[in-house]
């Protein structure tokens, strides 16, 4: 049996990132776990996954929110080429406090042309001047070509 060559990449955040209140924020990854493909589905500028070829890509993201003040809405969404945020692929959660953190996952198949990029965005509205951290080693993203 011949298996097709994997085209994809996975990245992790190894330090906490503070997410401000009431603002969409790009998750900034600092470690590429693996990167395979034609010239690689590159993790560019630590927050963008850039497509080496035109096709449909499965985009998977995991966010771990800190356990302190986990209230109100948490959103994770994939954004293409810095464009407007749409409803498709968004994960909304109203989460209770949890001392061990709360995981949130978002998956979406996105059509990308060669050179297009996707980035994982998060949002929280815990209120006022409250900021919320996403946790080191609990935030991952993978983008894999599924076909042309």
PDB file of C-alpha atoms in Angstrom:
ATOM      1  CA  UNK A   1       0.000   0.000   0.000  1.00  0.00           C
ATOM      2  CA  UNK A   2       1.292   3.460  -0.887  1.00  0.00           C
ATOM      3  CA  UNK A   3       0.446   6.309   1.428  1.00  0.00           C
ATOM      4  CA  UNK A   4       0.290   9.891   0.139  1.00  0.00           C
ATOM      5  CA  UNK A   5       2.840  12.356   1.423  1.00  0.00           C
ATOM      6  CA  UNK A   6       1.596  14.299   4.425  1.00  0.00           C
ATOM      7  CA  UNK A   7       1.428  18.052   3.901  1.00  0.00           C
ATOM      8  CA  UNK A   8       0.833  19.818   7.186  1.00  0.00           C
ATOM      9  CA  UNK A   9       2.209  21.374  10.321  1.00  0.00           C
ATOM     10  CA  UNK A  10       1.544  21.494  14.052  1.00  0.00           C
ATOM     11  CA  UNK A  11       2.550  24.217  16.498  1.00  0.00           C
ATOM     12  CA  UNK A  12       2.405  24.644  20.286  1.00  0.00           C
ATOM     13  CA  UNK A  13       2.561  27.575  22.653  1.00  0.00           C
ATOM     14  CA  UNK A  14       5.014  26.830  25.515  1.00  0.00           C
ATOM     15  CA  UNK A  15       4.376  29.969  27.587  1.00  0.00           C
ATOM     16  CA  UNK A  16       1.192  31.631  28.813  1.00  0.00           C
ATOM     17  CA  UNK A  17      -0.349  34.344  26.617  1.00  0.00           C
ATOM     18  CA  UNK A  18      -2.552  37.059  28.104  1.00  0.00           C
ATOM     19  CA  UNK A  19      -5.776  37.627  26.179  1.00  0.00           C
ATOM     20  CA  UNK A  20      -7.296  41.087  26.755  1.00  0.00           C
ATOM     21  CA  UNK A  21     -10.971  41.595  27.515  1.00  0.00           C
ATOM     22  CA  UNK A  22     -13.383  42.125  24.615  1.00  0.00           C
ATOM     23  CA  UNK A  23     -10.839  41.890  21.752  1.00  0.00           C
ATOM     24  CA  UNK A  24     -10.072  39.149  19.236  1.00  0.00           C
ATOM     25  CA  UNK A  25      -6.422  38.154  19.643  1.00  0.00           C
ATOM     26  CA  UNK A  26      -4.180  35.958  17.494  1.00  0.00           C
ATOM     27  CA  UNK A  27      -2.676  32.985  19.327  1.00  0.00           C
ATOM     28  CA  UNK A  28       1.080  33.319  18.962  1.00  0.00           C
ATOM     29  CA  UNK A  29       2.782  29.922  18.785  1.00  0.00           C
ATOM     30  CA  UNK A  30       6.456  29.602  19.707  1.00  0.00           C
ATOM     31  CA  UNK A  31       7.278  25.982  18.833  1.00  0.00           C
ATOM     32  CA  UNK A  32       6.765  24.044  15.612  1.00  0.00           C
ATOM     33  CA  UNK A  33       6.058  20.448  16.665  1.00  0.00           C
ATOM     34  CA  UNK A  34       6.268  19.129  13.107  1.00  0.00           C
ATOM     35  CA  UNK A  35       6.212  20.618   9.617  1.00  0.00           C
ATOM     36  CA  UNK A  36       6.004  18.375   6.551  1.00  0.00           C
ATOM     37  CA  UNK A  37       5.138  19.033   2.964  1.00  0.00           C
ATOM     38  CA  UNK A  38       6.315  20.360  -0.347  1.00  0.00           C
ATOM     39  CA  UNK A  39       8.163  23.305   1.097  1.00  0.00           C
ATOM     40  CA  UNK A  40       6.362  22.777   4.361  1.00  0.00           C
ATOM     41  CA  UNK A  41       3.085  24.262   5.496  1.00  0.00           C
ATOM     42  CA  UNK A  42       5.108  26.903   7.246  1.00  0.00           C
ATOM     43  CA  UNK A  43       4.319  28.368  10.617  1.00  0.00           C
ATOM     44  CA  UNK A  44       5.145  31.924   9.612  1.00  0.00           C
ATOM     45  CA  UNK A  45       5.846  34.742  12.065  1.00  0.00           C
ATOM     46  CA  UNK A  46       4.800  32.350  14.873  1.00  0.00           C
ATOM     47  CA  UNK A  47       1.088  32.797  14.251  1.00  0.00           C
ATOM     48  CA  UNK A  48       0.289  32.052  10.596  1.00  0.00           C
ATOM     49  CA  UNK A  49       0.101  28.722   8.786  1.00  0.00           C
ATOM     50  CA  UNK A  50       0.880  29.380   5.094  1.00  0.00           C
ATOM     51  CA  UNK A  51      -0.310  26.927   2.412  1.00  0.00           C
ATOM     52  CA  UNK A  52       2.326  25.609  -0.025  1.00  0.00           C
ATOM     53  CA  UNK A  53      -0.333  24.368  -2.479  1.00  0.00           C
ATOM     54  CA  UNK A  54      -3.967  25.022  -3.356  1.00  0.00           C
ATOM     55  CA  UNK A  55      -6.403  22.642  -1.672  1.00  0.00           C
ATOM     56  CA  UNK A  56      -8.685  21.945   1.265  1.00  0.00           C
ATOM     57  CA  UNK A  57      -6.996  22.038   4.670  1.00  0.00           C
ATOM     58  CA  UNK A  58      -8.263  20.624   7.946  1.00  0.00           C
ATOM     59  CA  UNK A  59      -7.517  23.251  10.609  1.00  0.00           C
ATOM     60  CA  UNK A  60      -7.643  22.056  14.231  1.00  0.00           C
ATOM     61  CA  UNK A  61      -7.016  24.215  17.277  1.00  0.00           C
ATOM     62  CA  UNK A  62      -6.996  23.588  21.016  1.00  0.00           C
ATOM     63  CA  UNK A  63      -6.980  26.315  23.640  1.00  0.00           C
ATOM     64  CA  UNK A  64      -6.565  25.811  27.380  1.00  0.00           C
ATOM     65  CA  UNK A  65      -7.909  28.752  29.364  1.00  0.00           C
ATOM     66  CA  UNK A  66      -6.571  29.378  32.864  1.00  0.00           C
ATOM     67  CA  UNK A  67      -8.807  28.257  35.710  1.00  0.00           C
ATOM     68  CA  UNK A  68      -9.053  31.643  37.414  1.00  0.00           C
ATOM     69  CA  UNK A  69     -12.071  33.777  36.523  1.00  0.00           C
ATOM     70  CA  UNK A  70     -13.322  31.474  33.774  1.00  0.00           C
ATOM     71  CA  UNK A  71     -16.717  33.097  33.263  1.00  0.00           C
ATOM     72  CA  UNK A  72     -18.770  34.413  30.363  1.00  0.00           C
ATOM     73  CA  UNK A  73     -17.914  33.793  26.703  1.00  0.00           C
ATOM     74  CA  UNK A  74     -14.793  32.192  25.282  1.00  0.00           C
ATOM     75  CA  UNK A  75     -14.442  32.025  21.483  1.00  0.00           C
ATOM     76  CA  UNK A  76     -11.906  30.262  19.276  1.00  0.00           C
ATOM     77  CA  UNK A  77     -12.026  30.734  15.512  1.00  0.00           C
ATOM     78  CA  UNK A  78      -9.861  30.211  12.426  1.00  0.00           C
ATOM     79  CA  UNK A  79      -9.336  33.327  10.283  1.00  0.00           C
ATOM     80  CA  UNK A  80      -8.204  33.215   6.625  1.00  0.00           C
ATOM     81  CA  UNK A  81      -5.831  35.859   5.197  1.00  0.00           C
ATOM     82  CA  UNK A  82      -6.614  38.353   7.974  1.00  0.00           C
ATOM     83  CA  UNK A  83     -10.222  38.610   6.761  1.00  0.00           C
ATOM     84  CA  UNK A  84     -13.446  39.163   8.632  1.00  0.00           C
ATOM     85  CA  UNK A  85     -14.434  36.649  11.252  1.00  0.00           C
ATOM     86  CA  UNK A  86     -17.417  34.541  10.183  1.00  0.00           C
ATOM     87  CA  UNK A  87     -19.683  32.198  12.085  1.00  0.00           C
ATOM     88  CA  UNK A  88     -18.370  28.992  10.479  1.00  0.00           C
ATOM     89  CA  UNK A  89     -15.751  27.233  12.574  1.00  0.00           C
ATOM     90  CA  UNK A  90     -16.278  29.288  15.688  1.00  0.00           C
ATOM     91  CA  UNK A  91     -16.492  27.564  19.044  1.00  0.00           C
ATOM     92  CA  UNK A  92     -18.517  29.454  21.638  1.00  0.00           C
ATOM     93  CA  UNK A  93     -18.442  28.449  25.278  1.00  0.00           C
ATOM     94  CA  UNK A  94     -19.873  29.796  28.521  1.00  0.00           C
ATOM     95  CA  UNK A  95     -17.533  28.072  30.911  1.00  0.00           C
ATOM     96  CA  UNK A  96     -17.599  27.599  34.711  1.00  0.00           C
ATOM     97  CA  UNK A  97     -14.567  28.231  36.888  1.00  0.00           C
ATOM     98  CA  UNK A  98     -12.128  25.330  36.882  1.00  0.00           C
ATOM     99  CA  UNK A  99      -8.909  25.296  38.853  1.00  0.00           C
ATOM    100  CA  UNK A 100      -7.288  23.019  36.271  1.00  0.00           C
ATOM    101  CA  UNK A 101      -8.163  25.146  33.258  1.00  0.00           C
ATOM    102  CA  UNK A 102     -10.777  24.630  30.584  1.00  0.00           C
ATOM    103  CA  UNK A 103     -10.093  23.196  27.122  1.00  0.00           C
ATOM    104  CA  UNK A 104     -11.764  24.509  23.984  1.00  0.00           C
ATOM    105  CA  UNK A 105     -11.416  22.968  20.515  1.00  0.00           C
ATOM    106  CA  UNK A 106     -12.260  24.282  17.047  1.00  0.00           C
ATOM    107  CA  UNK A 107     -12.003  22.436  13.731  1.00  0.00           C
ATOM    108  CA  UNK A 108     -12.801  23.634  10.235  1.00  0.00           C
ATOM    109  CA  UNK A 109     -12.026  22.618   6.650  1.00  0.00           C
ATOM    110  CA  UNK A 110     -10.845  25.737   4.807  1.00  0.00           C
ATOM    111  CA  UNK A 111     -10.063  26.090   1.102  1.00  0.00           C
ATOM    112  CA  UNK A 112      -6.671  27.768   0.679  1.00  0.00           C
ATOM    113  CA  UNK A 113      -4.821  28.841  -2.434  1.00  0.00           C
ATOM    114  CA  UNK A 114      -1.040  28.632  -2.556  1.00  0.00           C
ATOM    115  CA  UNK A 115       0.300  31.436  -0.356  1.00  0.00           C
ATOM    116  CA  UNK A 116      -2.938  31.886   1.644  1.00  0.00           C
ATOM    117  CA  UNK A 117      -2.660  31.662   5.416  1.00  0.00           C
ATOM    118  CA  UNK A 118      -4.823  30.872   8.431  1.00  0.00           C
ATOM    119  CA  UNK A 119      -4.435  31.955  12.030  1.00  0.00           C
ATOM    120  CA  UNK A 120      -6.145  30.896  15.235  1.00  0.00           C
ATOM    121  CA  UNK A 121      -7.968  33.718  17.043  1.00  0.00           C
ATOM    122  CA  UNK A 122      -9.405  33.779  20.563  1.00  0.00           C
ATOM    123  CA  UNK A 123     -11.761  36.105  22.439  1.00  0.00           C
ATOM    124  CA  UNK A 124     -12.956  36.435  26.025  1.00  0.00           C
ATOM    125  CA  UNK A 125     -15.386  38.799  27.735  1.00  0.00           C
ATOM    126  CA  UNK A 126     -14.798  38.155  31.431  1.00  0.00           C
ATOM    127  CA  UNK A 127     -15.609  41.841  32.008  1.00  0.00           C
ATOM    128  CA  UNK A 128     -14.030  45.200  32.762  1.00  0.00           C
ATOM    129  CA  UNK A 129     -10.260  45.269  32.906  1.00  0.00           C
ATOM    130  CA  UNK A 130      -9.968  41.522  33.562  1.00  0.00           C
ATOM    131  CA  UNK A 131      -7.465  39.689  31.386  1.00  0.00           C
ATOM    132  CA  UNK A 132      -7.429  35.945  30.871  1.00  0.00           C
ATOM    133  CA  UNK A 133      -4.466  33.721  30.143  1.00  0.00           C
ATOM    134  CA  UNK A 134      -4.250  30.808  27.794  1.00  0.00           C
ATOM    135  CA  UNK A 135      -1.990  28.191  29.309  1.00  0.00           C
ATOM    136  CA  UNK A 136       1.485  27.078  28.257  1.00  0.00           C
ATOM    137  CA  UNK A 137       1.584  23.667  26.557  1.00  0.00           C
ATOM    138  CA  UNK A 138      -2.236  23.528  26.470  1.00  0.00           C
ATOM    139  CA  UNK A 139      -2.541  25.449  23.202  1.00  0.00           C
ATOM    140  CA  UNK A 140      -1.936  23.629  19.940  1.00  0.00           C
ATOM    141  CA  UNK A 141      -2.846  24.020  16.293  1.00  0.00           C
ATOM    142  CA  UNK A 142      -2.482  21.697  13.319  1.00  0.00           C
ATOM    143  CA  UNK A 143      -3.234  22.358   9.665  1.00  0.00           C
ATOM    144  CA  UNK A 144      -3.174  19.423   7.222  1.00  0.00           C
ATOM    145  CA  UNK A 145      -3.891  19.291   3.476  1.00  0.00           C
ATOM    146  CA  UNK A 146      -6.849  16.992   2.796  1.00  0.00           C
ATOM    147  CA  UNK A 147      -6.911  17.202  -1.000  1.00  0.00           C
ATOM    148  CA  UNK A 148      -7.067  19.505  -3.997  1.00  0.00           C
TER     149      UNK A 148
END
